[in-house]
XYZ file of C-alpha atoms in Angstrom:
674
model
C 8.742 -20.848 14.840
C 8.426 -24.375 13.778
C 6.230 -25.220 10.956
C 3.764 -27.078 13.209
C 3.427 -23.763 15.145
C 2.841 -21.674 12.112
C 0.113 -23.871 11.011
C -1.526 -23.654 14.297
C -1.662 -19.995 14.189
C -3.478 -19.947 10.726
C -6.072 -22.228 11.820
C -9.278 -21.302 13.794
C -10.507 -23.323 16.736
C -12.464 -26.498 15.550
C -15.156 -28.383 17.666
C -14.038 -31.638 19.267
C -15.644 -34.751 18.320
C -14.486 -37.583 20.413
C -14.605 -38.391 24.171
C -11.643 -38.037 26.530
C -11.031 -39.503 29.724
C -8.346 -37.343 31.493
C -7.283 -38.288 34.834
C -8.220 -36.388 37.836
C -4.896 -35.364 39.435
C -2.396 -32.956 38.742
C 1.114 -34.119 37.667
C 2.746 -31.057 39.309
C 1.986 -28.920 42.289
C 0.793 -25.279 41.777
C 4.188 -24.105 43.033
C 6.111 -26.249 40.842
C 4.180 -25.140 37.756
C 4.552 -21.550 38.719
C 8.391 -22.061 39.246
C 8.807 -23.867 35.936
C 6.771 -21.241 33.824
C 8.340 -18.364 35.943
C 4.767 -17.315 37.089
C 3.194 -16.209 40.342
C 1.596 -19.079 41.979
C -1.663 -17.081 42.339
C -2.319 -17.481 38.648
C -1.902 -21.224 38.506
C -5.049 -23.354 38.788
C -5.024 -26.093 41.717
C -7.305 -28.659 42.987
C -10.096 -27.458 45.195
C -9.842 -23.815 43.605
C -13.365 -22.226 44.063
C -15.175 -20.082 41.519
C -18.527 -18.462 41.675
C -19.605 -19.390 38.187
C -18.202 -21.685 35.442
C -17.588 -18.543 33.211
C -15.343 -17.119 35.933
C -13.472 -20.549 35.904
C -12.905 -20.541 32.065
C -11.849 -17.000 32.213
C -9.193 -17.770 34.899
C -7.874 -20.729 33.033
C -7.909 -18.800 29.736
C -5.535 -15.996 31.244
C -3.296 -18.853 32.622
C -3.104 -20.491 29.333
C -2.199 -17.114 27.616
C 0.780 -16.785 29.881
C 1.835 -20.200 29.164
C 1.608 -20.060 25.448
C -1.594 -21.894 24.318
C -5.298 -21.200 24.181
C -8.379 -23.450 25.406
C -11.703 -24.238 24.415
C -14.917 -25.576 26.303
C -15.221 -29.392 25.981
C -17.689 -31.800 27.309
C -20.328 -30.963 30.060
C -22.065 -33.401 32.319
C -25.457 -33.297 34.207
C -26.407 -34.957 37.294
C -27.792 -38.649 36.773
C -27.780 -37.975 32.989
C -29.201 -35.371 30.583
C -31.736 -32.860 32.055
C -30.762 -32.853 35.489
C -28.660 -29.627 35.640
C -25.121 -28.895 34.712
C -22.595 -30.349 37.389
C -19.377 -30.698 35.601
C -17.363 -28.957 32.799
C -14.172 -29.638 30.987
C -11.931 -27.018 29.534
C -9.335 -28.578 27.230
C -6.150 -27.164 25.122
C -7.256 -26.026 21.946
C -4.817 -28.795 20.266
C -6.950 -31.544 22.198
C -8.247 -34.475 20.627
C -7.647 -35.724 16.887
C -9.085 -34.640 13.578
C -12.202 -36.474 12.581
C -12.286 -38.170 9.298
C -14.377 -36.432 6.601
C -17.259 -38.271 5.252
C -17.794 -38.411 1.511
C -19.819 -35.714 0.154
C -21.087 -34.388 -3.260
C -20.658 -30.745 -1.966
C -17.202 -29.280 -2.414
C -15.408 -29.111 0.992
C -12.692 -26.773 2.255
C -9.400 -28.545 2.586
C -8.353 -27.178 5.930
C -5.429 -28.330 8.016
C -6.043 -29.316 11.410
C -3.900 -28.634 14.476
C -5.209 -31.185 16.732
C -2.593 -33.385 18.082
C -4.242 -35.244 21.078
C -2.836 -33.021 23.720
C -3.995 -33.985 27.351
C -3.791 -30.549 29.306
C -7.101 -29.840 30.834
C -8.954 -28.346 33.664
C -12.106 -29.904 35.106
C -14.573 -28.206 37.393
C -17.445 -29.514 39.288
C -20.603 -28.046 40.743
C -20.790 -28.278 44.560
C -23.879 -27.593 46.715
C -23.439 -26.652 50.426
C -26.380 -25.390 52.397
C -28.383 -24.145 49.422
C -25.259 -22.205 48.070
C -23.594 -23.316 44.901
C -20.091 -23.044 43.639
C -17.621 -24.383 41.246
C -14.433 -26.319 42.287
C -11.354 -27.488 40.270
C -11.454 -31.307 40.653
C -9.081 -32.030 37.865
C -6.007 -30.266 36.330
C -3.220 -31.434 33.945
C -0.700 -29.057 32.542
C 1.227 -31.455 30.328
C 1.370 -30.695 26.487
C 2.922 -32.878 23.720
C 3.389 -29.869 21.496
C 5.505 -26.661 21.471
C 4.164 -23.787 23.492
C 4.215 -20.408 21.942
C 6.256 -17.369 22.979
C 4.552 -14.390 24.351
C 4.799 -12.625 21.259
C 3.421 -15.421 19.314
C 0.425 -16.404 21.550
C -1.338 -13.108 20.673
C -2.068 -14.551 17.197
C -4.131 -17.377 18.518
C -7.716 -16.749 17.439
C -8.860 -17.041 21.066
C -6.979 -13.904 21.959
C -7.623 -11.901 18.833
C -10.522 -9.709 19.902
C -11.571 -6.410 18.488
C -13.050 -4.206 21.222
C -16.497 -2.470 20.791
C -14.516 0.823 20.727
C -12.108 -0.306 18.177
C -15.128 -1.526 15.983
C -16.670 1.767 16.053
C -13.458 3.401 14.861
C -13.094 0.772 12.125
C -16.674 1.323 11.001
C -16.025 5.203 10.975
C -12.754 4.623 8.920
C -14.615 2.150 6.537
C -17.296 4.622 5.650
C -14.266 7.140 5.034
C -13.089 4.936 2.303
C -9.611 4.226 3.607
C -7.873 0.741 3.201
C -7.560 -1.835 5.895
C -3.820 -1.470 6.038
C -4.368 2.353 6.707
C -7.097 1.565 9.404
C -4.321 -0.626 11.104
C -1.751 1.980 10.986
C -4.118 4.737 12.431
C -5.110 2.482 15.342
C -1.556 1.786 16.213
C -0.817 5.499 16.233
C -3.746 6.151 18.358
C -2.823 3.584 20.851
C 0.754 4.337 20.573
C 1.712 0.735 19.863
C 4.380 -0.598 17.549
C 3.305 -1.864 13.921
C 1.896 -5.237 14.102
C 1.178 -4.995 17.926
C -2.421 -4.635 18.022
C -4.600 -7.362 19.618
C -6.095 -8.316 16.264
C -4.821 -8.705 12.790
C -5.670 -7.256 9.522
C -7.699 -10.600 8.709
C -9.810 -9.917 11.733
C -10.433 -6.602 10.502
C -11.483 -7.685 7.033
C -13.698 -10.684 8.712
C -15.431 -7.879 10.788
C -16.028 -5.612 7.705
C -17.286 -8.658 5.737
C -19.866 -9.376 8.535
C -21.213 -5.913 8.010
C -22.060 -6.873 4.538
C -23.948 -10.029 5.397
C -27.485 -8.575 5.309
C -30.541 -9.852 3.898
C -30.862 -8.529 0.328
C -34.469 -7.611 0.675
C -33.886 -5.633 3.995
C -30.931 -4.014 2.325
C -33.157 -2.683 -0.501
C -35.615 -1.321 1.867
C -32.802 0.406 3.565
C -31.681 2.077 0.399
C -35.282 3.181 -0.593
C -35.731 4.762 2.973
C -32.338 6.608 2.456
C -33.366 7.940 -0.874
C -36.775 8.903 0.421
C -35.125 10.715 3.515
C -32.892 12.788 0.924
C -35.848 13.669 -1.191
C -37.811 15.012 1.907
C -34.835 17.249 2.600
C -34.169 18.162 -0.946
C -37.293 18.012 -3.097
C -35.049 18.494 -6.188
C -33.196 15.233 -5.521
C -34.022 12.673 -8.082
C -34.151 8.858 -7.841
C -36.212 6.174 -9.489
C -36.136 2.242 -9.027
C -37.437 -0.842 -10.232
C -38.404 -4.172 -8.401
C -38.561 -7.715 -9.738
C -41.508 -10.149 -9.848
C -40.725 -10.918 -6.059
C -40.991 -7.206 -5.216
C -37.278 -6.949 -4.491
C -35.051 -4.252 -5.528
C -33.591 -4.723 -9.018
C -32.358 -1.345 -10.282
C -31.953 2.017 -8.664
C -30.720 5.404 -10.074
C -30.299 8.841 -8.525
C -29.093 12.220 -9.122
C -28.756 15.500 -7.261
C -30.258 19.144 -8.002
C -26.756 20.526 -8.489
C -26.196 17.740 -10.908
C -29.095 18.324 -12.844
C -28.294 22.054 -13.047
C -24.665 21.363 -14.109
C -26.061 18.996 -16.913
C -28.037 21.821 -18.360
C -24.790 23.447 -19.508
C -22.142 20.761 -19.642
C -24.261 17.721 -20.582
C -23.255 18.110 -24.270
C -20.598 15.345 -23.772
C -20.983 12.535 -21.194
C -19.047 9.510 -19.938
C -21.146 6.679 -18.862
C -18.521 4.531 -17.032
C -19.964 0.929 -16.309
C -16.628 -0.639 -15.886
C -16.892 -0.940 -11.990
C -18.678 -3.153 -9.607
C -19.702 -3.041 -5.992
C -17.833 -5.829 -4.820
C -19.796 -6.356 -1.480
C -22.962 -6.701 -3.552
C -21.578 -8.039 -6.874
C -23.710 -5.152 -8.735
C -22.557 -3.374 -11.834
C -22.276 0.373 -11.140
C -22.862 3.100 -13.933
C -21.663 6.653 -13.386
C -22.548 9.572 -15.483
C -19.909 12.195 -15.443
C -19.246 15.428 -17.530
C -16.709 18.115 -17.783
C -17.107 21.758 -16.536
C -15.874 24.784 -18.016
C -12.667 24.532 -16.020
C -11.726 21.217 -17.254
C -12.901 19.559 -14.135
C -15.223 16.333 -13.713
C -18.674 16.944 -12.709
C -21.206 14.303 -11.401
C -24.419 13.798 -13.261
C -25.849 10.694 -11.924
C -25.384 6.969 -10.634
C -27.159 3.827 -11.141
C -26.777 0.247 -9.638
C -28.042 -2.791 -11.592
C -28.765 -6.202 -10.557
C -28.103 -7.664 -14.087
C -25.925 -6.437 -17.002
C -28.041 -6.755 -19.951
C -29.832 -4.801 -22.742
C -33.043 -4.255 -20.679
C -31.257 -3.087 -17.630
C -29.064 -0.623 -19.535
C -32.073 0.563 -21.531
C -34.038 1.207 -18.274
C -30.799 3.135 -16.754
C -30.740 5.299 -19.749
C -34.455 6.215 -19.825
C -34.352 7.136 -16.146
C -31.241 9.335 -16.720
C -33.098 11.114 -19.530
C -36.185 11.701 -17.234
C -33.727 13.138 -14.534
C -32.361 15.619 -17.121
C -35.918 16.699 -18.566
C -35.387 14.579 -21.575
C -32.259 16.237 -22.949
C -29.893 13.672 -24.318
C -26.097 14.497 -24.824
C -24.623 15.144 -28.166
C -21.982 12.518 -27.569
C -21.816 9.702 -24.920
C -18.553 7.679 -24.224
C -18.578 4.094 -22.739
C -16.792 0.971 -22.505
C -16.765 -1.729 -25.050
C -20.030 -3.228 -24.074
C -22.296 -4.817 -26.667
C -25.441 -4.656 -24.411
C -24.897 -1.004 -23.659
C -24.186 -0.302 -27.416
C -27.558 -1.789 -28.338
C -29.416 0.195 -25.575
C -27.879 3.519 -26.696
C -28.968 2.950 -30.205
C -32.555 2.548 -29.199
C -32.703 5.140 -26.288
C -30.357 7.905 -27.471
C -30.497 7.474 -31.386
C -29.452 11.025 -31.910
C -26.526 10.803 -29.761
C -22.862 10.164 -31.128
C -21.987 6.815 -29.234
C -18.076 6.477 -28.874
C -15.773 4.127 -26.965
C -13.443 5.829 -24.547
C -9.868 4.895 -25.431
C -8.660 4.442 -21.888
C -10.973 1.500 -21.750
C -9.484 0.001 -24.660
C -5.589 0.690 -23.864
C -6.328 -0.808 -20.346
C -6.895 -4.098 -21.879
C -3.697 -4.024 -23.988
C -1.237 -5.782 -21.625
C -3.328 -8.800 -21.366
C -4.092 -8.871 -25.083
C -0.568 -7.953 -26.601
C 2.187 -8.131 -24.023
C 2.701 -11.927 -24.310
C 2.033 -12.003 -28.158
C 4.392 -9.308 -28.955
C 7.093 -9.504 -26.288
C 9.752 -6.963 -26.802
C 7.885 -5.268 -29.504
C 4.958 -4.409 -27.381
C 6.083 -0.897 -26.547
C 6.982 -0.137 -30.206
C 3.492 -1.288 -31.429
C 1.827 0.762 -28.729
C 3.558 3.889 -29.958
C 2.278 2.840 -33.697
C -1.212 2.417 -32.423
C -1.398 5.926 -30.835
C 0.021 7.235 -34.085
C -2.783 5.691 -36.096
C -5.307 6.644 -33.419
C -4.401 10.499 -33.970
C -4.351 10.273 -37.682
C -5.753 13.448 -39.571
C -7.957 11.641 -41.857
C -9.712 8.334 -42.449
C -7.644 7.416 -45.471
C -4.383 7.737 -43.719
C -5.770 5.584 -40.828
C -6.866 3.050 -43.207
C -3.678 2.677 -44.952
C -1.401 2.877 -41.807
C -3.634 0.082 -40.027
C -3.259 -2.516 -42.746
C 0.472 -1.867 -42.764
C 0.669 -2.274 -39.096
C -1.360 -5.627 -39.241
C 1.246 -6.868 -41.942
C 4.289 -5.498 -39.921
C 3.331 -7.292 -36.691
C 1.728 -10.500 -37.981
C -1.741 -9.518 -36.641
C -3.660 -11.066 -39.567
C -5.517 -13.874 -37.315
C -5.405 -11.696 -34.060
C -8.926 -11.750 -32.879
C -8.461 -8.472 -30.696
C -7.046 -6.513 -33.724
C -9.941 -7.633 -35.843
C -12.513 -6.714 -33.142
C -10.738 -3.187 -32.848
C -10.780 -2.673 -36.509
C -14.642 -3.672 -36.768
C -15.422 -0.935 -34.352
C -12.894 1.687 -35.481
C -15.582 4.189 -36.225
C -16.283 4.335 -32.397
C -12.859 4.950 -31.108
C -10.326 6.273 -33.746
C -10.062 9.974 -33.983
C -10.418 10.272 -37.702
C -13.939 8.957 -37.539
C -14.862 11.111 -34.516
C -13.482 14.614 -35.204
C -16.727 15.976 -36.451
C -18.367 15.576 -33.141
C -18.044 17.316 -29.852
C -16.248 15.486 -27.010
C -15.324 18.256 -24.687
C -11.686 17.290 -24.129
C -12.557 13.673 -22.850
C -10.333 11.907 -25.403
C -7.108 13.265 -23.479
C -5.065 11.179 -21.341
C -5.371 13.676 -18.509
C -9.144 13.392 -18.594
C -9.083 9.669 -17.973
C -6.908 10.427 -14.881
C -9.129 12.954 -13.594
C -12.213 10.897 -13.934
C -10.837 7.779 -12.619
C -9.458 9.605 -9.350
C -12.897 10.994 -9.052
C -14.668 7.678 -9.139
C -12.200 5.954 -6.880
C -13.338 8.349 -4.196
C -16.278 6.603 -3.417
C -15.590 3.195 -4.752
C -13.034 2.741 -1.964
C -16.006 2.704 0.672
C -18.088 -0.200 -0.176
C -20.438 -1.074 2.828
C -24.302 -1.513 2.485
C -26.223 0.024 -0.262
C -27.616 2.877 1.877
C -24.263 3.578 3.045
C -22.929 3.716 -0.524
C -25.483 6.185 -1.499
C -24.406 8.504 1.487
C -20.731 7.983 0.429
C -21.547 9.118 -3.193
C -23.286 12.214 -1.828
C -20.510 13.298 0.466
C -18.018 12.713 -2.597
C -19.960 14.809 -5.097
C -20.303 17.602 -2.543
C -16.524 17.394 -1.787
C -15.810 17.361 -5.620
C -18.070 20.408 -6.062
C -16.108 22.218 -3.481
C -12.961 21.228 -4.765
C -13.886 22.324 -8.220
C -14.860 25.790 -6.971
C -11.707 25.984 -5.015
C -9.515 25.015 -8.201
C -11.811 27.343 -10.341
C -11.169 30.243 -8.089
C -7.291 29.542 -8.086
C -7.335 29.427 -11.919
C -9.169 32.766 -12.244
C -6.947 34.493 -9.546
C -3.500 33.451 -11.523
C -2.170 36.262 -13.625
C -2.725 35.679 -17.326
C 0.509 35.727 -19.428
C 0.010 36.834 -23.048
C 2.149 35.187 -25.578
C 1.084 36.979 -28.993
C 0.104 40.500 -27.889
C -2.862 40.072 -30.577
C -6.239 41.666 -29.696
C -7.815 38.395 -30.216
C -5.823 36.992 -27.285
C -6.856 39.645 -24.899
C -10.517 39.398 -26.118
C -10.575 35.706 -25.443
C -8.868 35.988 -22.106
C -11.672 38.194 -20.805
C -14.299 35.916 -21.770
C -13.073 32.247 -21.644
C -11.888 30.340 -18.302
C -8.305 29.934 -17.775
C -8.663 26.374 -18.871
C -10.295 27.103 -22.155
C -8.242 30.087 -22.777
C -4.928 28.040 -22.525
C -6.146 25.733 -25.228
C -7.053 28.606 -27.398
C -3.807 30.336 -26.717
C -1.684 27.510 -27.811
C -3.644 27.504 -31.195
C -2.966 31.207 -31.343
C 0.715 30.687 -30.983
C 0.747 27.884 -33.446
C -1.258 30.125 -35.873
C 1.883 32.303 -36.505
C 3.620 29.394 -38.107
C 1.196 29.061 -41.001
C 0.737 30.840 -44.269
C -2.338 31.782 -45.591
C -3.512 31.798 -49.341
C -6.771 32.835 -50.527
C -8.078 30.718 -53.204
C -11.446 32.452 -53.808
C -13.850 34.913 -52.120
C -14.577 32.734 -49.133
C -11.984 30.050 -49.186
C -8.423 29.923 -47.795
C -5.491 27.351 -47.888
C -3.580 27.082 -44.743
C 0.116 25.490 -44.956
C 2.716 25.182 -42.388
C 5.632 27.230 -43.109
C 8.016 24.313 -43.217
C 5.928 22.492 -45.885
C 6.552 22.859 -49.625
C 3.967 20.389 -50.866
C 0.264 19.878 -50.256
C 0.383 17.261 -47.561
C -1.069 18.727 -44.511
C -2.785 21.490 -46.005
C -6.160 22.695 -44.654
C -9.105 24.533 -46.068
C -10.651 27.309 -44.269
C -14.074 28.801 -45.206
C -14.866 32.399 -43.916
C -17.943 34.326 -44.718
C -17.384 37.597 -43.265
C -21.034 39.166 -43.507
C -22.298 36.199 -41.323
C -19.126 35.738 -39.270
C -19.118 32.035 -40.257
C -15.861 29.815 -39.965
C -15.248 26.233 -40.976
C -11.971 24.298 -41.056
C -11.413 20.931 -42.699
C -9.416 19.786 -39.574
C -12.940 19.896 -37.670
C -11.092 20.987 -34.428
C -13.829 23.335 -33.394
C -16.501 20.675 -33.705
C -14.345 18.285 -31.784
C -13.307 20.476 -28.790
C -15.235 23.602 -29.042
C -11.978 25.571 -29.516
C -11.087 27.272 -32.558
C -8.056 25.741 -34.477
C -4.802 27.598 -35.549
C -5.995 27.472 -39.108
C -9.065 29.347 -38.464
C -7.407 31.811 -36.182
C -4.788 32.443 -38.963
C -7.528 33.385 -41.417
C -9.086 35.699 -38.803
C -5.873 37.379 -38.488
C -5.423 37.655 -42.226
C -8.970 39.262 -42.369
C -7.880 41.864 -39.852
C -10.319 40.505 -37.252
C -9.547 41.785 -33.786
C -12.189 39.665 -31.853
C -13.212 36.169 -32.143
C -16.827 35.992 -33.332
C -18.946 35.646 -30.315
C -20.571 32.141 -31.308
C -17.147 30.485 -31.492
C -16.454 31.106 -27.907
C -19.016 28.559 -26.566
C -21.115 29.185 -23.474
C -19.859 25.948 -21.796
C -16.254 27.229 -21.718
C -17.065 30.777 -20.548
C -16.373 32.176 -17.119
C -19.978 32.926 -16.434
C -21.332 29.442 -16.174
C -21.625 28.709 -12.452
C -23.544 31.794 -11.866
C -25.879 30.941 -14.824
C -26.272 27.586 -13.742
C -26.861 28.318 -10.074
C -29.331 31.096 -11.024
C -31.609 28.630 -12.882
C -34.128 26.054 -11.626
C -36.940 27.952 -9.827
C -35.789 31.431 -10.731
C -34.538 32.434 -7.431
C -31.929 31.479 -4.739
C -33.511 29.967 -1.622
C -30.163 28.568 -0.330
C -27.931 31.141 1.216
C -24.885 29.090 0.447
C -25.661 28.970 -3.239
C -25.645 32.680 -3.089
C -22.364 32.795 -1.411
C -20.705 30.632 -3.890
C -22.065 32.840 -6.813
C -20.805 36.023 -4.925
C -17.264 34.422 -4.717
C -17.228 33.742 -8.250
C -18.390 37.345 -9.191
C -15.611 38.769 -7.070
C -12.915 36.587 -8.553
C -14.103 37.813 -11.993
C -14.137 41.282 -10.835
C -10.513 40.954 -9.706
C -9.517 39.566 -13.059
C -11.009 42.301 -15.036
C -9.571 45.046 -12.602
C -6.003 44.073 -12.703
C -5.828 44.629 -16.523
C -5.147 48.213 -16.158
C -4.363 50.958 -13.705
C -7.577 52.947 -14.834
C -9.661 49.685 -14.092
C -8.202 49.190 -10.614
C -9.105 52.835 -9.606
C -12.596 52.308 -11.018
C -13.265 49.295 -9.126
C -11.741 50.614 -5.890
C -14.047 53.656 -6.073
C -17.166 51.416 -6.889
C -16.553 48.850 -4.008
C -15.828 51.727 -1.317
C -19.314 53.102 -2.297
C -20.968 49.722 -2.374
C -19.362 48.895 1.089
C -20.409 52.025 2.553
C -24.159 51.425 1.461
C -23.868 47.801 2.466
C -22.957 48.909 6.148
C -26.134 50.864 6.230
C -28.268 47.886 5.927
C -29.854 46.538 8.943
C -28.627 42.953 10.219
C -31.125 40.360 11.470
C -29.065 38.833 14.386
C -31.386 35.644 14.327
C -31.122 35.175 10.503
C -27.375 35.871 10.892
C -26.963 33.053 13.370
C -28.983 30.808 11.411
C -27.010 31.350 8.256
C -23.671 30.889 10.168
C -24.872 27.701 11.841
């Protein structure tokens, strides 16, 4: 394909601006044209050919042009005895007819689009003939001479005139779009459905993107009304659905936030640590998106709420935080993790003064390539490892010394990004955060889980109302997935590694996720020596250490069963550290004190959460979910010994016998099944 042809394929049809005066005779007969183009003579226009309407004539000429390798467009129209006397003549010309009009100087920026016009003289003229009160259109002029290259059959389909998305295909694309798949995936699915080779659809990816873009071009005011109507509809179906909004001085929607009943219930237990991710935008609407996310007792993300903002400033963030607290009955989180945003930091200080504000490390690390890659070159990877070492330092003094050494070693004395990170170190460096609870959010695995969760509804960005619908679908899917993964965890056999009574006790209470964290600490506890320094204090030292570096101090008050370690791991994660567990072992404790196995890490949470609210279960599906978890817990307890299996079998047999005696309401049964 020549460069000229390629350019032609990339440009859409342009309106013609000058007059043409084509001749009124053909240069070749229809038979000669058909023979030359290897076509049937019946598809070639000829002088005197009749059509019922001018649209029928256009369609016939368009099909002929497609077979030849070009496309057409409507050109001049003429009326009898001037304008206003009725349409009597039409010209259809090759889309490369005419020449590019010169652009007039303008203060407005103009697109520098290349033109494919080359003065082509190919055309077909039709005239309106009246005979006895009947009207028809006849071909009165036809020229098929082109001064440019014609396209091959596999190329002509790329001309804009022939790239058409049918109504059924538009319906399919809209459905795919709402499901969140990419345009490339849409094209491949349609190819498979139509059994065509890749790239052989009658439209291109660009056409699909243009179609999707047209869906977004709605009036902002109407769009806001649709969104509020959607929220109102959800509220009518579910009275526990929460939403709030704010309008501007023109009474147009400015901000809106929403949450679901299940999210509010989950927050009651798992809202001690919250990530407020504001790093995303709804591209179609150019709106900042804020998402509140927590972590449940099985180490899985849970959705708390969502907010869309027109502006990204302190006032907007303050409004978002106020509304979120109102959804959650005024309960603020112990810790809230965000991106490095000065406006958000200011709003949190005012609206959540008792919450510990921290910056998520993954937001910081994500900016490192653009900040330091070019500056450090080959030393970038080496420096990144040093940064992580400092991030994980045990104490503040070690961090401060190491940071200044790092600045000197890498020549960062004047680097503004390093200076900015150091200025806010108390918000992201672990030595400054270990005394606050973060529920495991500071791990790399947590960032991947949260990002995957968010991407599920970011991938489908349509109108606002559709976006709220997509969030609801994603949250419901996430809840079901979490329940499945939780059940799979519970059904897995637990492998004990120490044989200690404390291990078995913890396994019976904690979720598998939390127990695995505690079990790691129990294993490591056997590597430490324990020295009692006074009545309630113990010095814990690793067996390989011969000096005081790395020692930990544990306080244990047996009468009140109070533990405290200088590493502050329990305060940070809610899991007892190896040092505290070593002291419990030394003190001949066979069970971990109840208050050191937090409610948020226990197996019973879902049944506890679902049982709250109005004090009763009105929704049958919620009862089934709770029953599934109870059965899972029953199995886990039963398999621990032969005696337990026999006891459970006997009790379940009796329960089933009594259950089968209960009458079944057939109508209620069908209603529940449906």
